[in-house]
Short mmCIF file of N, CA and C in Angstrom, two decimals:
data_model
loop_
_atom_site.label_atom_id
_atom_site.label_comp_id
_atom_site.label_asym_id
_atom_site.label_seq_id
_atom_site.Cartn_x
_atom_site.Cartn_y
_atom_site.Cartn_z
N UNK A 1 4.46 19.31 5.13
CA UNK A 1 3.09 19.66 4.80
C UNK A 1 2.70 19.04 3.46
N UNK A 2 1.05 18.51 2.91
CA UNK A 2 0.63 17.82 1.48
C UNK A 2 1.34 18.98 0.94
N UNK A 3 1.74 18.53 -0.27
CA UNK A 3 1.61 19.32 -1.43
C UNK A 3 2.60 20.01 -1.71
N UNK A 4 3.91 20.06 -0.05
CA UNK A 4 5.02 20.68 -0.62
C UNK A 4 5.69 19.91 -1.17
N UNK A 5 7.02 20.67 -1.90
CA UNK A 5 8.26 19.50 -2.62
C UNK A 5 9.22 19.70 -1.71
N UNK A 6 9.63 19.27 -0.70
CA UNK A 6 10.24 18.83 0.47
C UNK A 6 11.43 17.77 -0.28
N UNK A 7 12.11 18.02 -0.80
CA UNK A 7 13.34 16.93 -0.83
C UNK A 7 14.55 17.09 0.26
N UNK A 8 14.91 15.66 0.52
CA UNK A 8 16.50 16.13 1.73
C UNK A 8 17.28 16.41 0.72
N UNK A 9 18.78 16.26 1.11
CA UNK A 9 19.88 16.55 0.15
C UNK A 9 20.01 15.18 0.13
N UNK A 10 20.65 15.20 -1.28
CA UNK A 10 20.96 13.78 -1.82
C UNK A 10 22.28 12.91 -1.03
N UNK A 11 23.27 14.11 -0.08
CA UNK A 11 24.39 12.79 0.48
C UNK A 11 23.46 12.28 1.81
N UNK A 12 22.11 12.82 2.00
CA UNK A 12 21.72 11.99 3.43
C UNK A 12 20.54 10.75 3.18
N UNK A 13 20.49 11.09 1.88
CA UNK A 13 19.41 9.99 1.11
C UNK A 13 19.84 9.36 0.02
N UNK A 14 20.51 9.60 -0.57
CA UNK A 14 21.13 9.13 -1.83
C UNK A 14 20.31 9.85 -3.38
N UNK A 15 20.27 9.23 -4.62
CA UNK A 15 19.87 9.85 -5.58
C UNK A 15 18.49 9.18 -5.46
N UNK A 16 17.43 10.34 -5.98
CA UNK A 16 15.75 9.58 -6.11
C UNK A 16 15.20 9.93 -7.10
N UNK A 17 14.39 9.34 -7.68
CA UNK A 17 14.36 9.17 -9.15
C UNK A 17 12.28 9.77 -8.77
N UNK A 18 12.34 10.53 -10.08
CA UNK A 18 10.75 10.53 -10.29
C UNK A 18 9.60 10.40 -11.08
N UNK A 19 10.79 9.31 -12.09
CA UNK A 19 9.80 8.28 -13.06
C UNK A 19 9.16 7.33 -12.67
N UNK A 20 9.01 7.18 -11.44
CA UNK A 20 7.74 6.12 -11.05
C UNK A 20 6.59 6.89 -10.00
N UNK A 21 5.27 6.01 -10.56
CA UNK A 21 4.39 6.57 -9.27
C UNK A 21 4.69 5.41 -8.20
N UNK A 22 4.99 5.57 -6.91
CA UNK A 22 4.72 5.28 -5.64
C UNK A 22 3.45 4.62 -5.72
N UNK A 23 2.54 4.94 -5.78
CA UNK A 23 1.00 4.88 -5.18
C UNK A 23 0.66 3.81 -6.48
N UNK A 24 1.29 3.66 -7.86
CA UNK A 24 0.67 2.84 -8.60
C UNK A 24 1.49 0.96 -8.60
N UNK A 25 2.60 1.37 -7.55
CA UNK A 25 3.75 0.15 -7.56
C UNK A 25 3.00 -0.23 -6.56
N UNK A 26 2.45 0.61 -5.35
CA UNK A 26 2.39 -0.36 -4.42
C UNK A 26 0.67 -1.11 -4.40
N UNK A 27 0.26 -0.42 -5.23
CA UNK A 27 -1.39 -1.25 -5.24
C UNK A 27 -1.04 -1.96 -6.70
N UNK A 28 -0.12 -2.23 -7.37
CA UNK A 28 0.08 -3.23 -8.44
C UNK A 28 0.63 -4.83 -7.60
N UNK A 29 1.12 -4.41 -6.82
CA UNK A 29 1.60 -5.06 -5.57
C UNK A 29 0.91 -5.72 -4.92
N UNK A 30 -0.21 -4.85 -3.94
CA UNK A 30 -1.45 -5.71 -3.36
C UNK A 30 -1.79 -6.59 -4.35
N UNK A 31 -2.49 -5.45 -5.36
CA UNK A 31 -3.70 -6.41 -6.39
C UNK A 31 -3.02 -7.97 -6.98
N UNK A 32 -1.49 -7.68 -7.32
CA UNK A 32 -1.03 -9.14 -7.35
C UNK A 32 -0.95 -10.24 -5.89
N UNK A 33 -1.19 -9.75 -5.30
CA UNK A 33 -0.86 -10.76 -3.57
C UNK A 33 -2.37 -10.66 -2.80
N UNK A 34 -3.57 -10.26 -3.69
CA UNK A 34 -4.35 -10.38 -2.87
C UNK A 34 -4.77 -11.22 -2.01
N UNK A 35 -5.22 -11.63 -1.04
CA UNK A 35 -5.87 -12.59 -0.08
C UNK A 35 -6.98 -12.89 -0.34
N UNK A 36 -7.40 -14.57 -0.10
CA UNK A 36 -8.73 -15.06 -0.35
C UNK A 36 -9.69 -14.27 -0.06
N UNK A 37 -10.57 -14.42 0.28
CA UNK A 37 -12.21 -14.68 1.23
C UNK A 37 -12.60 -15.53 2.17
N UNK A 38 -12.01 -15.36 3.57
CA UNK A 38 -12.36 -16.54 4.48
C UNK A 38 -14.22 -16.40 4.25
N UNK A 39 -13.91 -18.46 4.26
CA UNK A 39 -15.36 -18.42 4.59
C UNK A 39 -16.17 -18.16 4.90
N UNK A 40 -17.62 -18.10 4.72
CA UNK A 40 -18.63 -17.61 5.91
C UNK A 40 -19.13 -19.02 6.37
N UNK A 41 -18.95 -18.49 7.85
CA UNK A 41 -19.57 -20.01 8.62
C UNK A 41 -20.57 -19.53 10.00
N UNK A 42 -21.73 -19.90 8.65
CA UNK A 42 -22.69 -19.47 9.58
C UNK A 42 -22.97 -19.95 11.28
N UNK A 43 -22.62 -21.04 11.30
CA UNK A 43 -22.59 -22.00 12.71
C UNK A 43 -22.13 -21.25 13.69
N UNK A 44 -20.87 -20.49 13.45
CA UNK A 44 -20.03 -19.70 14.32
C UNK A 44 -21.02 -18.31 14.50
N UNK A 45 -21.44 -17.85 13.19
CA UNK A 45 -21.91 -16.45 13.20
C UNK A 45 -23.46 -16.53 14.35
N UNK A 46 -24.17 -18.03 14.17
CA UNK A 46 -25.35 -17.68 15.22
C UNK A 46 -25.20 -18.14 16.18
N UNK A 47 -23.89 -19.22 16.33
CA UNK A 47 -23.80 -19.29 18.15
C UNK A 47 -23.50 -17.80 18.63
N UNK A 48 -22.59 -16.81 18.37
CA UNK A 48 -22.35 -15.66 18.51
C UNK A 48 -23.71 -14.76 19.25
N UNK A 49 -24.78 -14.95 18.16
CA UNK A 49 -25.99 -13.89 18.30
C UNK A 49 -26.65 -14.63 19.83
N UNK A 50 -26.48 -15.90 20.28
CA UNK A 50 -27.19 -16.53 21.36
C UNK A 50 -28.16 -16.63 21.27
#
């Protein structure tokens, strides 16, 4: 359930540490690997509309 502290035991997971945020590693992550902006190509977008 959110919000509980749910830990397993440490011999079925090993040791886990809780000096890092999760949620700030992995969007430091994206924001470094972001992806372009495919083009806009309009040609494609109004054959589409017919």
């Amino acid at each position: 359930m959110p919000g509980r502290d749910i830990r397993l035991p440490e011999n079925i997971v090993g040791k886990t540490n809780q000096d890092i945020d999760g949620m700030e590693v992995r969007w430091d992550f994206l924001k470094s690997h972001a992806r372009e902006p495919e083009p806009h190509n309009a040609s494609v977008d109004d054959a589409a509309d017919g």
